[in-house]
Coordinates of C-alpha atoms in Angstrom, one line a residue:
Chain A
M1 CA -0.1 -4.4 45.1
A2 CA 1.3 -1.1 43.9
D3 CA 3.8 0.2 46.4
G4 CA 5.5 3.4 45.3
S5 CA 5.9 5.0 48.7
E6 CA 9.3 3.5 49.3
A7 CA 12.2 5.5 47.7
S8 CA 14.0 2.4 46.5
P9 CA 16.4 2.7 43.6
A10 CA 14.3 0.5 41.5
P11 CA 10.7 1.3 42.4
V12 CA 8.0 -1.1 41.2
G13 CA 4.4 -0.7 40.5
E14 CA 2.2 1.8 38.8
D15 CA 3.7 4.8 40.5
A16 CA 7.1 3.9 39.2
M17 CA 5.6 3.6 35.7
L18 CA 4.1 7.0 35.9
S19 CA 7.3 8.6 37.1
R20 CA 9.1 7.6 33.9
P21 CA 9.6 10.4 31.3
K22 CA 7.3 10.4 28.3
L23 CA 8.5 9.1 25.0
L24 CA 5.5 9.5 22.7
S25 CA 1.9 10.6 23.1
M26 CA -1.2 9.8 21.0
S27 CA -4.0 12.2 21.6
H28 CA -7.5 11.7 20.2
V29 CA -6.2 9.8 17.2
D30 CA -8.8 8.7 14.6
K31 CA -8.2 6.8 11.4
I32 CA -10.8 6.3 8.8
F33 CA -10.2 4.1 5.8
G34 CA -12.2 4.7 2.6
R35 CA -15.3 6.8 3.3
D36 CA -16.7 5.3 6.5
V37 CA -14.5 2.4 7.9
V38 CA -13.5 3.7 11.3
A39 CA -10.3 1.7 12.0
L40 CA -9.4 3.6 15.1
K41 CA -11.5 6.0 17.1
D42 CA -10.2 8.5 19.7
M43 CA -7.1 6.6 20.8
N44 CA -5.1 8.2 23.7
L45 CA -1.9 6.7 24.8
D46 CA 1.1 8.0 26.6
V47 CA 4.2 5.8 26.0
R48 CA 6.8 6.2 28.6
V49 CA 10.5 5.4 28.4
G50 CA 11.1 1.7 29.3
D51 CA 7.4 0.7 28.9
F52 CA 6.6 -2.7 27.5
I53 CA 3.0 -2.1 26.2
S54 CA 0.9 -4.8 24.7
L55 CA -2.0 -3.9 22.5
L56 CA -4.4 -6.8 23.0
G57 CA -7.6 -7.3 21.1
P58 CA -9.6 -9.3 18.5
S59 CA -8.9 -8.8 14.8
G60 CA -10.3 -5.6 13.4
C61 CA -9.8 -3.7 16.7
G62 CA -7.2 -1.3 15.1
K63 CA -4.1 -2.6 16.9
S64 CA -2.1 -2.9 13.8
T65 CA -3.5 0.4 12.5
A66 CA -2.2 2.0 15.7
L67 CA 1.3 0.6 15.0
R68 CA 1.3 1.8 11.4
L69 CA 0.2 5.2 12.6
I70 CA 3.1 5.4 15.2
S71 CA 5.6 4.2 12.6
D72 CA 4.4 7.0 10.3
L73 CA 3.5 4.6 7.4
I74 CA 0.0 6.1 7.5
H75 CA -1.2 9.4 9.0
P76 CA -4.1 10.1 11.4
T77 CA -7.4 11.4 10.0
G78 CA -7.8 13.3 13.3
G79 CA -5.8 13.9 16.5
R80 CA -2.1 13.8 16.7
I81 CA 0.9 11.7 17.5
K82 CA 3.8 13.5 19.1
W83 CA 7.3 12.3 19.9
E84 CA 8.3 13.8 23.3
V85 CA 11.9 13.1 22.7
E86 CA 14.0 13.9 19.7
K87 CA 13.4 11.4 16.9
E88 CA 16.5 10.6 14.9
P89 CA 17.2 8.1 12.2
G90 CA 17.4 4.8 14.0
S91 CA 15.1 5.9 16.8
L92 CA 12.3 3.7 15.6
S93 CA 12.3 0.1 14.4
V94 CA 9.7 -2.5 13.6
V95 CA 9.3 -6.2 13.7
L96 CA 6.5 -7.6 11.6
Q97 CA 4.5 -10.9 11.8
E98 CA 6.6 -12.2 8.9
P99 CA 10.4 -12.1 9.4
T100 CA 10.5 -9.9 6.3
L101 CA 14.2 -10.6 5.4
M102 CA 15.8 -9.9 2.1
P103 CA 16.3 -13.4 0.6
W104 CA 19.2 -12.3 -1.5
A105 CA 21.2 -10.9 1.4
T106 CA 23.1 -12.7 4.1
V107 CA 22.1 -12.5 7.7
E108 CA 24.7 -9.9 8.3
D109 CA 23.6 -7.7 5.4
N110 CA 20.0 -8.0 6.6
V111 CA 20.9 -6.8 10.0
F112 CA 23.0 -4.0 8.4
L113 CA 19.9 -2.6 6.6
P114 CA 18.9 0.2 9.0
F115 CA 22.4 1.5 9.1
R116 CA 22.7 1.3 5.3
M117 CA 19.6 3.4 5.0
Q118 CA 21.5 6.0 7.1
G119 CA 24.3 6.0 4.6
K120 CA 26.8 4.3 7.0
S121 CA 29.5 1.9 5.8
K122 CA 29.4 -1.6 7.0
R123 CA 32.9 -1.4 8.4
S124 CA 31.9 1.4 10.8
V125 CA 29.1 -0.5 12.3
I126 CA 30.3 -4.1 12.1
S127 CA 30.7 -4.3 15.9
D128 CA 27.1 -3.2 16.4
I129 CA 26.0 -5.9 13.9
E130 CA 28.0 -8.5 15.7
E131 CA 26.6 -7.4 19.1
A132 CA 23.0 -7.6 17.8
L133 CA 23.6 -11.1 16.4
A134 CA 25.1 -12.2 19.6
L135 CA 22.1 -10.8 21.5
V136 CA 19.8 -13.1 19.5
G137 CA 22.3 -16.0 19.6
L138 CA 23.0 -16.1 15.9
E139 CA 26.6 -14.8 15.9
K140 CA 27.7 -18.0 14.0
F141 CA 25.2 -17.5 11.2
H142 CA 26.3 -14.0 10.0
G143 CA 27.2 -15.4 6.5
A144 CA 24.1 -17.6 6.1
Y145 CA 21.2 -16.8 3.8
P146 CA 17.6 -16.6 5.2
R147 CA 16.5 -19.8 3.4
E148 CA 19.1 -21.8 5.4
L149 CA 17.4 -20.8 8.7
S150 CA 14.4 -22.1 10.5
G151 CA 11.3 -19.9 11.2
G152 CA 12.4 -19.1 14.7
M153 CA 15.9 -18.2 13.6
K154 CA 14.6 -15.9 10.8
M155 CA 12.5 -14.1 13.4
R156 CA 15.6 -13.7 15.6
V157 CA 17.4 -12.1 12.6
S158 CA 14.4 -9.8 12.3
I159 CA 14.7 -8.9 15.9
A160 CA 18.4 -8.4 15.7
R161 CA 17.8 -6.0 12.8
A162 CA 15.3 -4.1 14.9
M163 CA 17.7 -3.8 17.8
V164 CA 20.9 -3.1 16.0
T165 CA 20.5 0.7 16.1
H166 CA 19.6 0.7 19.8
P167 CA 16.2 2.3 19.0
K168 CA 14.2 4.3 21.5
L169 CA 11.1 2.5 20.4
I170 CA 10.5 -0.9 18.9
L171 CA 7.1 -1.7 17.4
M172 CA 6.3 -5.4 17.1
D173 CA 3.2 -6.6 15.2
E174 CA 2.4 -10.1 16.3
P175 CA 5.9 -11.2 15.7
F176 CA 5.5 -14.7 17.1
A177 CA 2.0 -15.6 15.9
A178 CA 3.2 -17.9 13.2
L179 CA 5.7 -19.8 15.3
D180 CA 5.1 -23.0 17.2
E181 CA 4.5 -22.8 21.0
I182 CA 7.9 -24.1 22.1
T183 CA 9.7 -21.6 19.9
R184 CA 7.3 -18.8 21.0
F185 CA 8.0 -19.4 24.7
K186 CA 11.7 -19.4 24.1
L187 CA 11.6 -16.2 22.1
N188 CA 9.3 -14.5 24.7
N189 CA 11.9 -15.2 27.4
D190 CA 14.8 -14.0 25.2
L191 CA 12.9 -10.9 24.1
L192 CA 12.6 -9.8 27.7
A193 CA 16.3 -10.3 28.3
M194 CA 17.2 -8.4 25.2
K195 CA 14.9 -5.5 26.0
E196 CA 16.6 -5.2 29.4
K197 CA 20.0 -5.2 27.7
I198 CA 19.4 -2.5 25.2
A199 CA 17.0 -0.6 27.6
S200 CA 14.4 0.2 24.9
T201 CA 10.7 0.7 24.9
V202 CA 8.4 -1.8 23.2
I203 CA 4.9 -1.7 21.8
F204 CA 3.8 -5.2 21.1
V205 CA 0.6 -6.2 19.2
T206 CA -0.8 -9.6 20.1
H207 CA -4.0 -11.5 20.4
S208 CA -2.6 -13.8 23.0
V209 CA -3.6 -13.1 26.6
F210 CA -0.8 -15.2 28.0
E211 CA 1.9 -13.6 25.8
S212 CA 0.7 -10.1 26.8
V213 CA 0.7 -10.9 30.5
F214 CA 4.1 -12.5 30.5
L215 CA 5.8 -9.8 28.5
S216 CA 4.3 -6.4 29.3
D217 CA 3.9 -4.1 32.2
R218 CA 1.0 -2.3 30.5
I219 CA -1.8 -4.1 28.6
V220 CA -4.0 -1.9 26.4
V221 CA -7.2 -3.8 25.6
M222 CA -9.0 -2.8 22.4
A223 CA -12.4 -3.6 20.8
A224 CA -13.5 -3.6 17.2
R225 CA -16.2 -1.8 15.2
P226 CA -15.0 0.9 15.7
G227 CA -11.4 0.1 16.7
R228 CA -10.9 1.7 20.1
V229 CA -9.2 1.4 23.5
I230 CA -11.6 0.1 26.2
E231 CA -9.4 -0.6 29.1
E232 CA -5.8 -0.5 30.3
L233 CA -4.4 -3.1 32.8
T234 CA -1.0 -3.1 34.5
V235 CA 1.1 -6.1 35.3
T236 CA 3.2 -5.1 38.3
E237 CA 5.4 -8.1 38.4
P238 CA 9.0 -6.8 38.3
Y239 CA 11.5 -7.6 35.6
P240 CA 13.5 -9.8 35.0
R241 CA 10.6 -12.3 34.7
T242 CA 11.5 -15.9 34.4
E243 CA 9.8 -19.2 33.8
D244 CA 8.7 -19.2 37.5
F245 CA 6.4 -16.3 36.8
R246 CA 4.6 -18.4 34.2
T247 CA 3.6 -20.9 36.8
S248 CA 2.8 -18.4 39.6
A249 CA -0.6 -17.6 41.1
D250 CA 0.0 -13.9 40.2
Y251 CA 0.4 -14.8 36.6
A252 CA -2.8 -16.8 36.6
A253 CA -4.7 -13.9 38.3
H254 CA -3.3 -11.4 35.7
C255 CA -4.3 -13.8 32.9
R256 CA -7.8 -14.0 34.4
R257 CA -8.2 -10.2 34.4
A258 CA -6.9 -9.8 30.9
S259 CA -9.1 -12.6 29.7
D260 CA -12.1 -11.0 31.2
A261 CA -11.2 -7.7 29.6
L262 CA -10.7 -9.4 26.2
K263 CA -14.1 -11.1 26.5
H264 CA -15.7 -7.8 27.3
A265 CA -14.0 -6.3 24.2
M266 CA -15.3 -9.1 22.0
E267 CA -18.8 -8.6 23.3
L268 CA -18.5 -4.8 22.5
G269 CA -17.3 -5.5 19.0
Q270 CA -20.2 -7.6 18.0
Chain B
M1 CA 17.7 -57.7 10.0
T2 CA 14.2 -57.8 8.8
A3 CA 13.0 -58.7 12.2
I4 CA 14.7 -55.6 13.6
E5 CA 13.2 -53.4 11.0
Q6 CA 9.8 -54.7 11.7
D7 CA 10.2 -54.3 15.5
A8 CA 11.7 -50.9 15.4
P9 CA 10.7 -48.8 12.4
A10 CA 12.4 -45.8 14.0
T11 CA 15.8 -47.2 13.0
A12 CA 14.8 -47.9 9.5
D13 CA 16.7 -44.9 8.2
L14 CA 19.9 -46.6 9.3
A15 CA 19.1 -49.7 7.3
V16 CA 19.0 -49.5 3.5
D17 CA 15.6 -48.4 2.5
P18 CA 14.5 -50.0 -0.8
E19 CA 12.4 -46.9 -1.7
E20 CA 15.4 -44.6 -1.2
L21 CA 17.6 -46.9 -3.2
A22 CA 15.1 -46.9 -6.1
R23 CA 14.9 -43.1 -5.9
A24 CA 18.7 -42.7 -6.1
R25 CA 18.8 -45.1 -9.0
R26 CA 16.1 -43.2 -10.8
N27 CA 17.9 -39.9 -10.2
R28 CA 21.1 -41.3 -11.6
N29 CA 19.5 -42.7 -14.6
E30 CA 17.7 -39.4 -15.3
K31 CA 21.0 -37.5 -15.1
I32 CA 22.6 -39.8 -17.6
G33 CA 19.5 -39.9 -19.8
Q34 CA 19.4 -36.1 -20.0
W35 CA 22.6 -36.2 -22.1
V36 CA 22.6 -39.6 -23.7
L37 CA 19.1 -39.6 -25.1
P38 CA 19.3 -36.4 -27.1
A39 CA 22.7 -37.4 -28.4
L40 CA 21.2 -40.8 -29.5
V41 CA 18.4 -39.0 -31.3
V42 CA 20.9 -36.9 -33.3
I43 CA 22.9 -39.9 -34.3
V44 CA 19.9 -41.8 -35.4
T45 CA 18.5 -38.9 -37.3
I46 CA 21.7 -38.3 -39.2
F47 CA 22.0 -42.0 -40.0
V48 CA 18.4 -42.2 -41.3
W49 CA 18.9 -38.9 -43.2
D50 CA 22.0 -40.3 -44.8
R51 CA 20.3 -43.6 -45.7
I52 CA 17.2 -41.9 -47.2
V53 CA 19.4 -39.8 -49.5
A54 CA 21.6 -42.7 -50.5
V55 CA 18.8 -45.3 -51.0
N56 CA 16.5 -42.9 -53.0
E57 CA 19.5 -41.4 -54.8
L58 CA 18.3 -37.9 -54.1
P59 CA 20.1 -35.2 -56.0
H60 CA 22.1 -32.8 -53.8
Y61 CA 20.1 -29.8 -55.0
I62 CA 17.0 -31.3 -53.4
L63 CA 18.3 -32.9 -50.3
P64 CA 22.1 -33.2 -49.7
G65 CA 23.3 -35.9 -47.4
P66 CA 24.9 -35.0 -44.1
G67 CA 28.4 -35.7 -45.4
L68 CA 27.9 -33.1 -48.1
V69 CA 26.7 -30.5 -45.6
V70 CA 29.8 -31.1 -43.5
E71 CA 31.9 -30.8 -46.6
A72 CA 30.3 -27.5 -47.5
L73 CA 30.8 -26.3 -43.9
I74 CA 34.5 -27.0 -44.2
E75 CA 35.0 -25.8 -47.7
D76 CA 33.1 -22.5 -47.2
W77 CA 34.3 -22.0 -43.7
G78 CA 36.1 -18.8 -44.6
M79 CA 33.0 -17.1 -46.0
L80 CA 30.6 -18.7 -43.5
S81 CA 32.7 -17.8 -40.4
D82 CA 32.9 -14.2 -41.6
S83 CA 29.1 -14.1 -41.9
L84 CA 28.7 -15.8 -38.6
L85 CA 30.8 -13.0 -37.0
V86 CA 28.5 -10.4 -38.6
T87 CA 25.4 -12.1 -37.4
L88 CA 26.9 -12.5 -33.9
R89 CA 27.8 -8.8 -33.8
I90 CA 24.3 -7.7 -34.7
T91 CA 22.8 -10.2 -32.2
M92 CA 25.1 -9.2 -29.3
G93 CA 24.7 -5.5 -30.1
A94 CA 20.9 -5.8 -30.2
L95 CA 20.9 -7.8 -27.0
F96 CA 23.1 -5.2 -25.3
I97 CA 20.8 -2.3 -26.3
A98 CA 17.8 -4.4 -25.4
I99 CA 19.2 -4.9 -21.9
V100 CA 20.1 -1.2 -21.4
G101 CA 16.9 0.1 -23.0
G102 CA 14.6 -2.5 -21.4
V103 CA 16.0 -2.1 -17.9
G104 CA 16.3 1.6 -18.3
L105 CA 12.7 2.0 -19.4
A106 CA 11.5 -0.4 -16.7
V107 CA 13.2 1.7 -14.0
L108 CA 11.7 4.8 -15.5
F109 CA 8.3 3.2 -15.5
T110 CA 8.5 2.2 -11.9
Q111 CA 9.6 5.7 -10.8
S112 CA 6.5 7.3 -12.2
R113 CA 3.1 5.7 -12.8
W114 CA 2.4 8.6 -15.2
V115 CA 5.3 7.7 -17.4
E116 CA 4.3 4.1 -17.4
M117 CA 0.7 4.8 -18.2
S118 CA 1.8 7.1 -21.1
F119 CA 4.3 4.8 -22.8
F120 CA 3.6 1.2 -21.9
P121 CA 0.8 0.8 -24.6
Y122 CA 3.3 2.0 -27.2
A123 CA 5.9 -0.6 -26.1
V124 CA 3.2 -3.2 -26.6
I125 CA 2.3 -1.9 -30.0
L126 CA 5.9 -2.0 -31.1
Q127 CA 6.0 -5.6 -29.9
V128 CA 2.9 -6.9 -31.5
T129 CA 3.6 -5.3 -34.9
P130 CA 5.5 -7.9 -37.0
I131 CA 9.1 -6.8 -37.5
V132 CA 9.0 -7.7 -41.2
A133 CA 6.3 -5.1 -41.6
I134 CA 8.3 -2.4 -39.9
A135 CA 11.7 -3.2 -41.3
P136 CA 11.4 -1.9 -44.9
L137 CA 10.4 1.5 -43.5
I138 CA 13.4 1.5 -41.1
F139 CA 15.8 0.7 -44.0
I140 CA 14.3 3.6 -46.0
Y141 CA 14.9 6.1 -43.2
V142 CA 18.1 4.8 -41.8
D143 CA 21.1 5.1 -44.1
N144 CA 23.5 3.0 -42.2
R145 CA 22.7 -0.7 -42.8
M146 CA 24.3 -1.9 -39.6
V147 CA 22.3 0.6 -37.6
G148 CA 19.1 -0.4 -39.3
L149 CA 19.8 -4.1 -38.6
L150 CA 20.4 -3.3 -34.9
I151 CA 17.2 -1.3 -34.6
C152 CA 15.2 -4.2 -36.1
A153 CA 16.8 -6.8 -33.8
W154 CA 16.4 -4.5 -30.8
I155 CA 12.6 -4.0 -31.4
V156 CA 12.2 -7.8 -31.4
A157 CA 14.4 -8.4 -28.3
F158 CA 13.7 -5.6 -25.9
F159 CA 10.1 -6.3 -24.9
P160 CA 10.5 -9.4 -22.8
I161 CA 13.2 -7.6 -20.8
L162 CA 11.1 -4.5 -20.4
S163 CA 7.9 -6.3 -19.3
N164 CA 9.7 -8.8 -17.1
T165 CA 11.8 -6.2 -15.4
T166 CA 8.8 -3.9 -14.9
L167 CA 6.9 -6.8 -13.3
G168 CA 9.9 -7.6 -11.1
L169 CA 10.5 -4.1 -9.9
N170 CA 6.8 -3.8 -8.9
S171 CA 6.7 -7.2 -7.1
A172 CA 9.1 -6.3 -4.3
D173 CA 7.6 -7.6 -1.0
H174 CA 5.1 -5.2 0.5
N175 CA 6.4 -5.7 4.1
L176 CA 9.9 -5.0 2.9
R177 CA 8.7 -1.8 1.3
D178 CA 7.1 -0.7 4.6
L179 CA 10.3 -1.6 6.4
F180 CA 12.4 0.5 4.0
K181 CA 10.0 3.4 4.5
V182 CA 10.2 3.1 8.3
Y183 CA 14.0 3.2 8.0
G184 CA 13.8 6.3 5.9
A185 CA 15.1 4.9 2.6
T186 CA 15.5 7.4 -0.2
R187 CA 14.1 6.6 -3.7
W188 CA 17.5 5.6 -4.9
Q189 CA 18.1 3.3 -1.9
K190 CA 14.8 1.6 -2.4
L191 CA 15.6 1.0 -6.0
R192 CA 19.2 -0.1 -5.4
Y193 CA 18.7 -2.3 -2.4
L194 CA 15.1 -3.5 -2.7
Q195 CA 13.6 -3.2 -6.2
L196 CA 16.6 -4.2 -8.4
P197 CA 17.4 -7.4 -6.3
S198 CA 13.7 -8.3 -6.3
A199 CA 13.6 -7.9 -10.1
L200 CA 16.7 -9.9 -10.8
P201 CA 15.0 -13.3 -11.3
Y202 CA 12.4 -11.8 -13.5
F203 CA 15.0 -9.9 -15.5
L204 CA 17.0 -13.0 -16.0
G205 CA 13.9 -14.9 -17.3
G206 CA 13.4 -12.1 -19.8
L207 CA 17.0 -12.1 -20.8
R208 CA 16.9 -15.8 -21.8
I209 CA 14.0 -15.1 -24.1
A210 CA 15.6 -11.9 -25.4
G211 CA 18.8 -13.7 -26.3
G212 CA 17.0 -16.0 -28.7
L213 CA 14.8 -13.2 -30.0
S214 CA 17.8 -10.9 -30.8
L215 CA 19.2 -13.7 -33.0
I216 CA 15.8 -14.1 -34.7
G217 CA 15.6 -10.3 -35.0
A218 CA 19.1 -10.2 -36.6
V219 CA 18.3 -12.9 -39.1
V220 CA 14.9 -11.5 -40.1
A221 CA 16.3 -8.0 -40.5
E222 CA 18.9 -9.3 -42.8
Y223 CA 16.4 -11.0 -44.9
V224 CA 14.5 -7.8 -45.2
A225 CA 17.5 -5.7 -45.8
G226 CA 18.5 -8.3 -48.4
T227 CA 21.7 -6.5 -49.7
G228 CA 25.0 -8.3 -50.1
G229 CA 28.5 -7.2 -49.9
N230 CA 31.4 -8.0 -47.6
A231 CA 29.5 -7.4 -44.4
S232 CA 26.8 -10.0 -45.0
G233 CA 25.5 -12.2 -42.2
L234 CA 24.4 -15.8 -42.3
A235 CA 20.8 -15.0 -43.4
F236 CA 22.1 -13.4 -46.5
R237 CA 24.3 -16.4 -47.2
I238 CA 21.2 -18.6 -47.0
L239 CA 19.3 -16.3 -49.5
E240 CA 22.3 -16.2 -51.8
A241 CA 22.8 -20.0 -51.7
S242 CA 19.1 -20.5 -52.4
Y243 CA 19.4 -18.4 -55.6
R244 CA 22.3 -20.6 -56.7
L245 CA 20.6 -23.8 -55.6
N246 CA 23.6 -24.4 -53.3
I247 CA 21.5 -26.5 -50.9
P248 CA 24.5 -27.9 -48.9
R249 CA 25.6 -24.4 -48.0
M250 CA 22.1 -23.5 -47.0
F251 CA 22.1 -26.4 -44.6
A252 CA 25.6 -25.4 -43.3
A253 CA 24.5 -21.8 -42.6
L254 CA 21.3 -23.0 -41.0
L255 CA 23.2 -25.3 -38.8
L256 CA 25.5 -22.4 -37.7
I257 CA 22.4 -20.3 -36.9
A258 CA 20.8 -23.0 -34.8
L259 CA 24.0 -23.7 -33.0
T260 CA 24.5 -20.1 -32.2
G261 CA 20.9 -19.9 -30.7
V262 CA 21.6 -23.0 -28.6
I263 CA 24.9 -21.6 -27.3
I264 CA 23.3 -18.2 -26.5
F265 CA 20.6 -19.9 -24.5
A266 CA 23.0 -22.1 -22.7
I267 CA 25.3 -19.2 -21.7
L268 CA 22.3 -17.1 -20.5
S269 CA 21.0 -20.0 -18.5
L270 CA 24.3 -20.4 -16.9
V271 CA 24.5 -16.7 -16.1
S272 CA 21.0 -16.9 -14.6
H273 CA 21.9 -20.0 -12.5
L274 CA 25.1 -18.4 -11.2
S275 CA 23.4 -15.2 -10.2
L276 CA 20.6 -16.9 -8.4
R277 CA 22.0 -20.1 -7.0
K278 CA 22.6 -18.7 -3.5
W279 CA 19.1 -17.6 -2.7
H280 CA 16.4 -18.0 -5.4
E281 CA 13.9 -20.9 -5.4
S282 CA 14.4 -21.5 -9.1
A283 CA 18.1 -22.3 -8.6
L284 CA 17.8 -24.4 -5.4
K285 CA 18.0 -28.1 -5.3
R286 CA 15.4 -29.6 -3.0
E287 CA 17.1 -31.5 -0.2
T288 CA 14.3 -34.0 0.5

């Protein structure tokens, strides 16, 4: 499948992935909660620019812990996490399972938040805000309050907020888990389109095999007790991926592989 | 029409639904009843009061009739309105200091767990000790009567604001806290854009209680202070009238105090509604 020997302008496959510059590296990262709860053990991961990485695993496998470590909310007990490119304000953003919007602020003010924390005035970034809202298809709702929006729309605002600064890395912690399947499929498609547009790198935590195969080019499979990486799979299907991919034989084969890996992970974690 | 409804329940919402009609009628009646019923109760009460006094020929120094109370209110309006202003000034002053002090202390508490742990128990002690027990001491040590009254009223009023605002500042959504941290918010930004807005509904709840309490504080403090003169509030007028067995004036002053309390509560409720109506659950009408 992998075919990196051709010097095409847009190479595909694993070789192309490996040729991208490094963005961030985790080496031998451990995290222990309390005295003896090993949430994460010896995690090694090189994140490259443009990657779409899914962390796939059962609950308790440390995938959310890994995200919290990368976002600097908690710090490793051992090992280290290093940014290989310069990290500036706005380089990193997160999307959580809940939309996590401020109910007292309009959609526009919610999306403005990352810039506000940088001390920028709204007027100076209003075009970025409008662009981000257009990206998620909510340009008409800039003055609405979160309570007026549906669950899917709230999540779109949350994504717009994460993308407004054109971050180098976006961390997503099961963002679509609470949504219905129709909305989730739509947001999956849109997310890929958005990622292409702002040329960012994404680490996406999920426990859905199908979601991870459709979205990512790298799937990191993790097991619980202790939380650890057991396998990494690659999905070589080139982007942009469309609905056709969802019904293709390749997709089914990738899902089978990922399912098997996940099953193995569950057995290990017992 | 009924045949269509039975055949196609999906179009039932286009037809007139008897249940919905009943609900609309109930809502309308409730809205009217909200105002009409209490008004009716007042009218009936005043009528019965008047009859009891007239039929039993009660002397006015035991129970004056409503007419006599209104008369006193009009006749003594000059004196009573001056006193009302004094009481209002103390109440408003105390409420203002309660807001500034309560919110200020709450912000201080949330900035440092150590400060909160050190001082919160004393705020509670101040609250649970009856003001009538502290007031005489305050008037011994504070020369200025007005300042003494303000301190008393403040002690009564500030606690609900302090405890509610502290609770509100601490109940900012945990995910939002994380988000602010990821985006590198400073302590001030976190306070200004996350904690204060989160605390607003709690603060406003405390404010409504504090409004009533500062009036109570002002009245109680005046009773304890007990001195007369030009700058006497309504509480002193009640004391004075009771010494002179001027019961109609007592009733008139009491009426003014009660009315003031109701108006304060109404104003603060309105303020609360206006500040929260755009986003907070408490101020939203359910659409279904």
